[in-house]
Coordinates of C-alpha atoms (C1' of nucleotides) in Angstrom, one line a residue:
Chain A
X1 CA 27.6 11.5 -0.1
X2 CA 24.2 12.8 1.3
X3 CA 21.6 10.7 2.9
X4 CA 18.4 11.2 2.9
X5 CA 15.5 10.2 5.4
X6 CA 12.4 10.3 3.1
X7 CA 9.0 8.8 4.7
X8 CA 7.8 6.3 2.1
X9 CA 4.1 7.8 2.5
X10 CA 5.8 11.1 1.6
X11 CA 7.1 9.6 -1.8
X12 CA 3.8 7.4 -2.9
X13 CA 2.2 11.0 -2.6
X14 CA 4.5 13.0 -4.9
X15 CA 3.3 10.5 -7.1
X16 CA -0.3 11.6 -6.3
X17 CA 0.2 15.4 -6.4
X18 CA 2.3 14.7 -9.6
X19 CA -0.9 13.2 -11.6
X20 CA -3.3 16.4 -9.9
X21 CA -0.8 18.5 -11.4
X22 CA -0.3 17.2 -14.5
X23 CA -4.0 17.4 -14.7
X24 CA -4.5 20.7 -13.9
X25 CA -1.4 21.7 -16.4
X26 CA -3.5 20.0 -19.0
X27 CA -6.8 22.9 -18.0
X28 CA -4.3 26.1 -18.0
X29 CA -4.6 26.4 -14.1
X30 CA -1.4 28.0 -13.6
X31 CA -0.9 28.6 -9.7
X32 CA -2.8 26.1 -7.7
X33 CA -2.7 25.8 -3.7
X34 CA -2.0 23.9 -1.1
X35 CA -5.3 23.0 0.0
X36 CA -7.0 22.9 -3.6
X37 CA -3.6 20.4 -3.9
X38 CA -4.4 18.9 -0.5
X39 CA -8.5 18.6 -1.6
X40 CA -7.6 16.7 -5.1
X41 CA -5.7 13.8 -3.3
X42 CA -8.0 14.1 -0.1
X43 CA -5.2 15.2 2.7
X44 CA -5.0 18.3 4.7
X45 CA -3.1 21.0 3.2
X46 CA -0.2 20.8 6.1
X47 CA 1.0 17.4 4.8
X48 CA 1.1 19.0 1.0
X49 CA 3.3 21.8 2.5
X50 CA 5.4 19.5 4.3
X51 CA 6.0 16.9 2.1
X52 CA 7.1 19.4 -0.7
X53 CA 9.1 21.3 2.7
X54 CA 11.5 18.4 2.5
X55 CA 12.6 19.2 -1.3
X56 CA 12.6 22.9 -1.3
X57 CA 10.7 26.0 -1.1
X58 CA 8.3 25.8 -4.2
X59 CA 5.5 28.3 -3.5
X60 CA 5.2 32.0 -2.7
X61 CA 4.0 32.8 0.2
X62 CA 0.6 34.6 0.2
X63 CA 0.0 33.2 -3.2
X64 CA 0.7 29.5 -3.7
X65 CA 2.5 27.2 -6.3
X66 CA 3.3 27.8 -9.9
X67 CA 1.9 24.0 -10.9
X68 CA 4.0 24.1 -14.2
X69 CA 7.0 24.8 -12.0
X70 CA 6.0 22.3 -9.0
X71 CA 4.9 19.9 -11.5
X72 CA 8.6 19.7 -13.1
X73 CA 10.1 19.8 -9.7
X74 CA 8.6 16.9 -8.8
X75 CA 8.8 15.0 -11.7
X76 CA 12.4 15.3 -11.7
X77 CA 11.9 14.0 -7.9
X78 CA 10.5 11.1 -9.1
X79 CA 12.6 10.8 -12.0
X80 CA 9.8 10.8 -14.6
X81 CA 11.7 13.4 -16.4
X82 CA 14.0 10.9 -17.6
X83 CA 13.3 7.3 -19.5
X84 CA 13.3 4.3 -17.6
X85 CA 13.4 1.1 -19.6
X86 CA 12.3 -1.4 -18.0
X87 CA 11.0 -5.4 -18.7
X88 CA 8.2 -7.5 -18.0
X89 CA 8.3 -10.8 -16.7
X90 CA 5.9 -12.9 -17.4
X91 CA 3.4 -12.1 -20.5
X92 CA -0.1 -13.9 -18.9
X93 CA -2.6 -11.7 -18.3
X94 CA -1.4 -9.7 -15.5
X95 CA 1.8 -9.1 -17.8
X96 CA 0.1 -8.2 -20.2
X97 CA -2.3 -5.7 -18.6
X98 CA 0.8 -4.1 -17.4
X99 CA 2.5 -3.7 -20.7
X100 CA -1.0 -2.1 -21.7
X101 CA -1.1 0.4 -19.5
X102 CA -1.5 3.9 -20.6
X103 CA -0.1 5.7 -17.6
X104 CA 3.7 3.7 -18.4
X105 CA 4.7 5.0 -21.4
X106 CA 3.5 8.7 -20.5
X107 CA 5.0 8.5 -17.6
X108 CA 8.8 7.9 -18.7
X109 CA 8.5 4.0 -18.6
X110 CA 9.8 2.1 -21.5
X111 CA 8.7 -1.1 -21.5
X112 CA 11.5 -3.0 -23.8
X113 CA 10.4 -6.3 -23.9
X114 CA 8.5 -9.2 -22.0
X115 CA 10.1 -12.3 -21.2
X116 CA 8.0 -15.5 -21.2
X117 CA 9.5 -19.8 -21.2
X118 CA 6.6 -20.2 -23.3
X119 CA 7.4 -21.6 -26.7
X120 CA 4.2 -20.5 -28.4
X121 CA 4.3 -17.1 -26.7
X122 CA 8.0 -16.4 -27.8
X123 CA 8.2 -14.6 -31.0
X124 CA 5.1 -13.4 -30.8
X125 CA 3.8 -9.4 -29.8
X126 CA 1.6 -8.7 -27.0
X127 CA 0.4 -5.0 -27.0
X128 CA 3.1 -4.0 -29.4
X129 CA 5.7 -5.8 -27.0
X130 CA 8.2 -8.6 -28.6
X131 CA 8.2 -11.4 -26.3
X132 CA 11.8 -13.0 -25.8
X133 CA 13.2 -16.1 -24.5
X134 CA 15.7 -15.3 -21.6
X135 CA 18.6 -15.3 -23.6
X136 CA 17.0 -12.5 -26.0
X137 CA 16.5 -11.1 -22.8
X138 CA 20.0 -10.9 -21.7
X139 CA 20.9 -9.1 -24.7
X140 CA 18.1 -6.7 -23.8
X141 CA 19.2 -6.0 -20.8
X142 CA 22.8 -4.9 -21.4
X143 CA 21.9 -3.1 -24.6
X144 CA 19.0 -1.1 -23.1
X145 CA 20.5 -0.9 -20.3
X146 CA 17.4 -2.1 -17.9
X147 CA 17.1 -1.5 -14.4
X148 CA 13.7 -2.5 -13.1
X149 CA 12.0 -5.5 -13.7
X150 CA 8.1 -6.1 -13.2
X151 CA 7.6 -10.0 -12.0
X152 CA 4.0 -11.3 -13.2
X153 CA 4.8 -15.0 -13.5
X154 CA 2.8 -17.7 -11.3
X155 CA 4.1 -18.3 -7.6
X156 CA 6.5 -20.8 -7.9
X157 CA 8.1 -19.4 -10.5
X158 CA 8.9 -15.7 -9.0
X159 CA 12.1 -17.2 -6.9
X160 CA 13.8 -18.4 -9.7
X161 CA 13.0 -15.7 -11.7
X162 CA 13.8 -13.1 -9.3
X163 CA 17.9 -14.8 -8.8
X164 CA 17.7 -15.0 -13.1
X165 CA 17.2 -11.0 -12.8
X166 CA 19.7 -10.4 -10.2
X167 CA 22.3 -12.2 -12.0
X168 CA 21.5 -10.5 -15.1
X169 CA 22.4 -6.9 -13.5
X170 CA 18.4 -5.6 -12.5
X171 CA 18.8 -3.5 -9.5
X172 CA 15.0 -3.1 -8.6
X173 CA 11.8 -5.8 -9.0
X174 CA 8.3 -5.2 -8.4
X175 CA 6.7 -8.4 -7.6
X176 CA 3.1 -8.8 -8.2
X177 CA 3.0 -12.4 -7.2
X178 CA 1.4 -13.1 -4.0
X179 CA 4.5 -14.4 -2.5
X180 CA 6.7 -12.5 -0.5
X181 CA 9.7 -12.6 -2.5
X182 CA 13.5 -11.9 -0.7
X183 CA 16.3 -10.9 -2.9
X184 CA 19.4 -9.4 -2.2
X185 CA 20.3 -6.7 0.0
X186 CA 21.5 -4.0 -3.1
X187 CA 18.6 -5.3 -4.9
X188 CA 15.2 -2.9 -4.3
X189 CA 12.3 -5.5 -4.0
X190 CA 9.3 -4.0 -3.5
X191 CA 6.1 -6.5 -3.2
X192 CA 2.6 -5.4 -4.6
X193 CA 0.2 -8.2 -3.0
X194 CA -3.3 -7.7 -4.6
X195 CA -4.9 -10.1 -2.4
X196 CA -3.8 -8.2 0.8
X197 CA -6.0 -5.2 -0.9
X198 CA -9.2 -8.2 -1.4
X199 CA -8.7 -9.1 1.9
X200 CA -8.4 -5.7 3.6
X201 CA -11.5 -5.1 1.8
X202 CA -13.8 -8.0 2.7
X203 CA -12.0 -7.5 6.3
X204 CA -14.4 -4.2 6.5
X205 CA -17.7 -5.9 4.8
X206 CA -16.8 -8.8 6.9
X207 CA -17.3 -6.5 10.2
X208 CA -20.2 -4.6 8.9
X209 CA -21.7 -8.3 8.1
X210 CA -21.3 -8.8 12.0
X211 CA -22.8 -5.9 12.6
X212 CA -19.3 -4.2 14.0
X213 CA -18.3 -1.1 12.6
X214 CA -14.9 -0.4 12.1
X215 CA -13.5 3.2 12.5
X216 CA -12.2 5.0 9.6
X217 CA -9.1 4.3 8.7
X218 CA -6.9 5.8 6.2
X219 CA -4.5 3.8 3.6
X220 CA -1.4 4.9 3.0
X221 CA -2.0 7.9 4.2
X222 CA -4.5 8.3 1.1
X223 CA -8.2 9.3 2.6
X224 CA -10.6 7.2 2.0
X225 CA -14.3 7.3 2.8
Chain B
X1 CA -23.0 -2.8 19.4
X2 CA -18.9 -3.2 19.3
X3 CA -16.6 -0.9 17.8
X4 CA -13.3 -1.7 16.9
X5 CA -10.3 -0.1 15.9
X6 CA -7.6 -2.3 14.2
X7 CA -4.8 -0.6 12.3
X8 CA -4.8 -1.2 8.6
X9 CA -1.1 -2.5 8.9
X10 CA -2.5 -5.4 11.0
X11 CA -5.2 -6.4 8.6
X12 CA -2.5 -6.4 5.6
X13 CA -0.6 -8.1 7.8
X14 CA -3.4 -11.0 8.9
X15 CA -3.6 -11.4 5.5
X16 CA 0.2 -12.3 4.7
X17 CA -0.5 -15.0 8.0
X18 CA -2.8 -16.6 6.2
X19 CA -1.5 -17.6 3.4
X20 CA 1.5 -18.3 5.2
X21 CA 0.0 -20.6 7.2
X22 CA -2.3 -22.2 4.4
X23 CA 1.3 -23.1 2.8
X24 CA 2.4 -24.6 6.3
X25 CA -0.9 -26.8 6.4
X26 CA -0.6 -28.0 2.9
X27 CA 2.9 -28.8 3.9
X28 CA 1.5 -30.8 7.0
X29 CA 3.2 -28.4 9.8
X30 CA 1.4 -28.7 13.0
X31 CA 3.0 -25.9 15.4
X32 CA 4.3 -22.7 14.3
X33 CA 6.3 -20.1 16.8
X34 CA 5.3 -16.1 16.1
X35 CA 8.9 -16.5 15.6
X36 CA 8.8 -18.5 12.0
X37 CA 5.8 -16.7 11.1
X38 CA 7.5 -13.1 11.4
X39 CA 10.6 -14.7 9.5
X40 CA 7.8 -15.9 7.1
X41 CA 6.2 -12.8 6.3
X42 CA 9.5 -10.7 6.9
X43 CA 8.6 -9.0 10.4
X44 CA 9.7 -9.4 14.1
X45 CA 7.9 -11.4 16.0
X46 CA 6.6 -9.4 18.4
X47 CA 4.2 -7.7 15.6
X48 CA 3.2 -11.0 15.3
X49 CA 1.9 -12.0 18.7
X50 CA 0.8 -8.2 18.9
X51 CA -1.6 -8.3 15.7
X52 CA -3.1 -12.0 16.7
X53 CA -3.5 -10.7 20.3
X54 CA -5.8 -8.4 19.2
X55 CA -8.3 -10.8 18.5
X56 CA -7.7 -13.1 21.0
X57 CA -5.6 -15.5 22.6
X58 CA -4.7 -18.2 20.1
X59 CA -1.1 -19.8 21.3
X60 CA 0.3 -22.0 23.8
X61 CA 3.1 -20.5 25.4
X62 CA 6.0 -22.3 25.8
X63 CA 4.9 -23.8 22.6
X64 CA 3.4 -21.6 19.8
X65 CA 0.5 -21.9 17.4
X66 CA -1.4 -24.4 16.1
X67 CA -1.4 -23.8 12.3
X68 CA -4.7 -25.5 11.4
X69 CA -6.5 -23.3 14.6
X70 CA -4.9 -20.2 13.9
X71 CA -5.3 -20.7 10.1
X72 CA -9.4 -21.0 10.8
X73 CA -9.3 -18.1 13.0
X74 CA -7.9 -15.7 10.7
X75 CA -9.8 -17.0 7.6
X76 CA -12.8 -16.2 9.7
X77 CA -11.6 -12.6 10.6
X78 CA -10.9 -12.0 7.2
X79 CA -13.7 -13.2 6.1
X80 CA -12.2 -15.7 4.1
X81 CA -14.2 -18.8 4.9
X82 CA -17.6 -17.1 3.5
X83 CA -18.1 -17.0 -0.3
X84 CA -18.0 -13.4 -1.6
X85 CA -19.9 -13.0 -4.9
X86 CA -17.8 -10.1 -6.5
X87 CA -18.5 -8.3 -10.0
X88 CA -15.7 -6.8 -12.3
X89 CA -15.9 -4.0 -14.3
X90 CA -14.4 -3.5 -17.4
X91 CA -13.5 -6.4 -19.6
X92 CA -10.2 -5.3 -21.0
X93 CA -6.7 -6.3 -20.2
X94 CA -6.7 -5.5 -16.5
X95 CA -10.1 -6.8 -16.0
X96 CA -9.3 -9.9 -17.6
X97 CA -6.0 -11.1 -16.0
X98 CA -8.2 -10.0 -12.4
X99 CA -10.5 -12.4 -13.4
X100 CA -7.8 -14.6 -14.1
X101 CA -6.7 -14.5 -10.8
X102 CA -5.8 -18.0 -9.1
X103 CA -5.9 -16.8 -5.8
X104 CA -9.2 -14.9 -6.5
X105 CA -11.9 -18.4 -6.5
X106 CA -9.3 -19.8 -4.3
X107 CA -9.9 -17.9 -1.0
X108 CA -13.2 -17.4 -1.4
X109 CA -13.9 -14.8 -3.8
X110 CA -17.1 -15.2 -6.7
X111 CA -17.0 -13.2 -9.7
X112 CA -20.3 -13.5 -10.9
X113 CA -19.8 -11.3 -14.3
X114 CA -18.1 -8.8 -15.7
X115 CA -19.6 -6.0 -17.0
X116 CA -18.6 -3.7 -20.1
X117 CA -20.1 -1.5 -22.7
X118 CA -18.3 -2.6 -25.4
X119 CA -21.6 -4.8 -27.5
X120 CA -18.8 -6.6 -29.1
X121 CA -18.0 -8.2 -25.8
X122 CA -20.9 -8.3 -24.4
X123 CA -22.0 -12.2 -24.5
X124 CA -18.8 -13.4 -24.7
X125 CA -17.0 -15.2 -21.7
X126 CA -13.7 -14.2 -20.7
X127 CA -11.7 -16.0 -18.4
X128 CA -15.2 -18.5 -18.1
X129 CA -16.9 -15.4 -16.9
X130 CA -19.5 -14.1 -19.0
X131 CA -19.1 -10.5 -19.9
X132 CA -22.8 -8.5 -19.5
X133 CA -24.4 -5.3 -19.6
X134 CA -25.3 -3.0 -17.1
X135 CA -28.9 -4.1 -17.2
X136 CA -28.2 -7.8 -17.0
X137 CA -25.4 -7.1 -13.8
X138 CA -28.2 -4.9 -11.9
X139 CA -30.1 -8.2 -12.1
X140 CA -27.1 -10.6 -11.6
X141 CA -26.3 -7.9 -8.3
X142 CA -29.4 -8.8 -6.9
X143 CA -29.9 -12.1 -7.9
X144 CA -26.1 -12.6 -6.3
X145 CA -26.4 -10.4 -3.5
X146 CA -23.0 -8.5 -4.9
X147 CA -21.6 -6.1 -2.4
X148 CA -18.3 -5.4 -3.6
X149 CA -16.9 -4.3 -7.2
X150 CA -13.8 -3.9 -8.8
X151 CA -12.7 -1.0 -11.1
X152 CA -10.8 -1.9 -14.5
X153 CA -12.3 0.5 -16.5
X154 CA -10.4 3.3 -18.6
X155 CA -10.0 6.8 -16.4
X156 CA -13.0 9.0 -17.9
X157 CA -15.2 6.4 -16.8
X158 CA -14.5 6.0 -13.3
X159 CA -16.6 8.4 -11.4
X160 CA -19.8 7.7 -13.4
X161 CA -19.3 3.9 -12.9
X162 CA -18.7 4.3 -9.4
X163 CA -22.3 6.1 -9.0
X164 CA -23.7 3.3 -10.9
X165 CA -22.6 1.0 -8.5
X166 CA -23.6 2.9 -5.7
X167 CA -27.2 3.0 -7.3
X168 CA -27.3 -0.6 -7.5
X169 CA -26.8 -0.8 -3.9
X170 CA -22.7 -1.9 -4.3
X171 CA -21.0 -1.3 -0.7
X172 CA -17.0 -1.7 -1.4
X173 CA -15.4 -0.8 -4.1
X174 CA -11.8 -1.9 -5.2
X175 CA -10.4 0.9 -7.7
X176 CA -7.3 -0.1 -10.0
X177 CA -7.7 3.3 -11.9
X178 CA -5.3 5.8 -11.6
X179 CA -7.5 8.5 -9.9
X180 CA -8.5 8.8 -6.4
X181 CA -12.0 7.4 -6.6
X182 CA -14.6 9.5 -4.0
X183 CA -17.5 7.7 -2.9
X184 CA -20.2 8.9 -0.5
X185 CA -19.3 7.7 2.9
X186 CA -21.5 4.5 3.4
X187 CA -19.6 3.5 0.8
X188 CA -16.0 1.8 1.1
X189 CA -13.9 2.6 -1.5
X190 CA -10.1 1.6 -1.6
X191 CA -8.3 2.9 -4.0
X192 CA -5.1 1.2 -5.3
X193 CA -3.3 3.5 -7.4
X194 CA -0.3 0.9 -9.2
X195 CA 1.3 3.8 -11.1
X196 CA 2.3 5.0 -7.4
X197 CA 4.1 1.9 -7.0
X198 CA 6.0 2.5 -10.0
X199 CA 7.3 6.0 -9.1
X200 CA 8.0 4.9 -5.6
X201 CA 10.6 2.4 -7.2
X202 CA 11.4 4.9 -9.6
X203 CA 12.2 7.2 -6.9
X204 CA 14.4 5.4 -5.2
X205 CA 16.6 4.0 -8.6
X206 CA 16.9 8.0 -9.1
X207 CA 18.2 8.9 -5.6
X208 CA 20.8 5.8 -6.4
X209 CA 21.5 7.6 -9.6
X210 CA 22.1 10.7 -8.6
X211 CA 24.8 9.2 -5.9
X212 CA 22.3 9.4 -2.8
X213 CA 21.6 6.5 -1.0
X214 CA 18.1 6.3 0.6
X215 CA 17.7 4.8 4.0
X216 CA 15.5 1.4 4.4
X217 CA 12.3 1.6 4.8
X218 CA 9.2 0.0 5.2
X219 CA 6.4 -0.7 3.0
X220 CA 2.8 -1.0 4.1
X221 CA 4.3 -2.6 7.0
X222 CA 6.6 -5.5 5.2
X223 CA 10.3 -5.3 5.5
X224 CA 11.5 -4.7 1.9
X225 CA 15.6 -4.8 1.6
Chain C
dT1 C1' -2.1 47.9 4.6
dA2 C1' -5.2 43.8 4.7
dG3 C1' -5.7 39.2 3.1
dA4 C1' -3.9 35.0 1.8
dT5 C1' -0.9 31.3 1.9
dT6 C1' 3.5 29.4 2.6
dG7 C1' 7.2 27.1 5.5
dT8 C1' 8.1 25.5 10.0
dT9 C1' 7.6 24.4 14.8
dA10 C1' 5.4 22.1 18.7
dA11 C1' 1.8 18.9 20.2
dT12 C1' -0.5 14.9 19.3
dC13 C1' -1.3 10.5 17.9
dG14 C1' -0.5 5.8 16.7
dA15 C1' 2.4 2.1 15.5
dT16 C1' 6.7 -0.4 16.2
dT17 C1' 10.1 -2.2 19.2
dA18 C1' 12.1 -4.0 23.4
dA19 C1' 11.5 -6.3 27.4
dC20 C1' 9.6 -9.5 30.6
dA21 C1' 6.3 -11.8 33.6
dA22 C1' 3.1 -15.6 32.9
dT23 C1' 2.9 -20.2 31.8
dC24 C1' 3.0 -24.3 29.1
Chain D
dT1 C1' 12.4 -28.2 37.2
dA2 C1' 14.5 -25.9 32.9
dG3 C1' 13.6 -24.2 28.5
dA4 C1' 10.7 -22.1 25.4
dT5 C1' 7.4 -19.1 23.8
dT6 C1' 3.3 -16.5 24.5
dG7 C1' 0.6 -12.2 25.8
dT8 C1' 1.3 -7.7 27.4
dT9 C1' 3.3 -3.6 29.1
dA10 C1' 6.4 0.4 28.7
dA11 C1' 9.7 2.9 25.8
dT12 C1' 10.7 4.5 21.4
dC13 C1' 10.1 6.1 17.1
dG14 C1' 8.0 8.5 13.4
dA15 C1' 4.2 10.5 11.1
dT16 C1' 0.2 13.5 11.2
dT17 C1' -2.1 17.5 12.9
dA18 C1' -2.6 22.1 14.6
dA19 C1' -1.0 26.5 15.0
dC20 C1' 1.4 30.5 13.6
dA21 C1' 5.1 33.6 12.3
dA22 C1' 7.0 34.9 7.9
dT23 C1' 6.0 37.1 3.8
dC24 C1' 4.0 37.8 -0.7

DNA sequence: TAGATTGTTAATCGATTAACAATC
DNA sequence: TAGATTGTTAATCGATTAACAATC
């Protein structure tokens, strides 16, 4: 078995360079470089060429990267070249926003179902998407064969919900709850705190208000100005 | 004038602290150890003492932290004890379920409106906040004092949306697009791309898939496992 | 060949970790 | 005083940046 050592800020940017191309696919660009790569995402060039250094050699030297070719590369990277079903916990708003969004589909999510205790809500759609008691759920699960799980319930429920999942087989969670959630060591939990990103925010405007001014920083690695 | 340089991990960070320790003063905790709040927030505790030394000194060794005081002094370093009037743009599904947001009014946050194009939504309230035109939020900017934004609208309409608000004098901007949102540089723009999430998840389930085993790592910071 | 751009190496930077003196 | 825990320093680690040889 191999292991691999791949820097998370490496990954999160595939993701970035994997939308640029996909756009530029879309306008018949067919060989794009590192820098107009590096320029779309706002990073130097060297990181482009290093990042994609750590999968293989994808460009020509002299010339620069076949984007159809990178493009599928790193889609299969990311494993959008293949269909990931996945459910939604929690059909509230933030569930629901989620199940609408235009990017999952395209992007090789399948979003089987949403799970909800609500009575009312049960039964019903919500953006095309049955909503199921837990035990519909279960059956869901096996029969799709889901994976990943997206938590959007209210805070004291994501604990509970989180061991439900485990049990049930789902190997990864995203948690949008503002709670730090723990789960099992072969479970992949990964925590998406909105208000870190209010705060981290206000932190800024809070220094300007005091008439500080913070250096630039960058965010994950993603410029920003 | 002051400049300062914090690292962006330590702002996230401040930002877990607090609502860890507004949990351990509703719970009626007195004393906390940098200790209990790494284990909290899923850290060692020397990041801990390090980020909260930054600002100053706000323990008693031999004895730890007392969580009303420290609670106070990051709430004001975050800015969290001032009332923020923010605006939200785009009334659809992710709009919504951000207004919607407990934590939003909760720590000091204000939408005022949100704003859309749609005239069939225009002059309805969603969420209890009332949904406006452009014309009416330039006056409700004012009126408010408005200095940050958030970005819920569909991707086409990004860019043009951001110059709006940068016309009406809008100084951060929180982007939930998927496209890296440029601003000119007075302007603080922080752009948090969910779909990266997803693949980075993705990512990893693959690697599993495909035999590999990726080492841990860390996210923004916060231990994941 | 001349120009361009990759892939890679070495230097730099910054954050995390480990360790411990200070001190309650 | 003994035990505990802070604030801080030095060592480590890892990612970014700069530079350039390889090569189209």
């Amino acid at each position: 078995m191999k292991f691999f050592k791949v820097p998370e800020p490496t990954i999160m940017r595939l993701s970035l360079y994997s939308r640029i191309l996909e756009q530029m696919e879309d306008r018949g660009v067919p060989i794009i470089s590192s820098v107009e790569l590096g320029d779309a995402v706002g990073i130097n060039s060297g990181v482009v060429r290093k990042d994609l250094s750590m999968f293989g050699e994808f460009g020509v030297r002299g010339v620069g990267y076949n984007v159809r070719e990178l493009r599928d590369n790193i889609r299969k990277l990311l494993g959008q070249d293949r269909n990931w079903p996945v459910i939604i916990v929690g059909a509230g708003h933030l569930g629901s926003s989620l199940a609408a969004y235009p990017g999952f589909q395209q992007r090789g999510f399948d979003v089987v179902a949403m799970v909800d205790t609500d009575p009312e809500k049960i039964g019903t759609q919500v953006i095309e998407r049955p909503v199921v008691s837990w035990e519909e759920a279960e059956i869901l699960i096996k029969e799709h064969g889901v994976r990943m799980a997206i938590l959007a319930v209210p805070v004291d429920a994501v604990q509970s919900v989180a061991q439900q999942l485990t049990d049930l087989g789902v190997e990864a969670i995203l948690n949008f709850s503002p709670i730090i959630l723990k789960g099992p060591s072969h479970v992949q939990v990964q925590n998406v705190d909105l208000t870190v990103y209010f705060d981290l925010m206000r932190f800024t405007q809070n220094l300007n208000t005091n008439g500080l001014r913070p250096q630039a920083t960058t965010v994950r690695g993603i410029a920003f100005r």
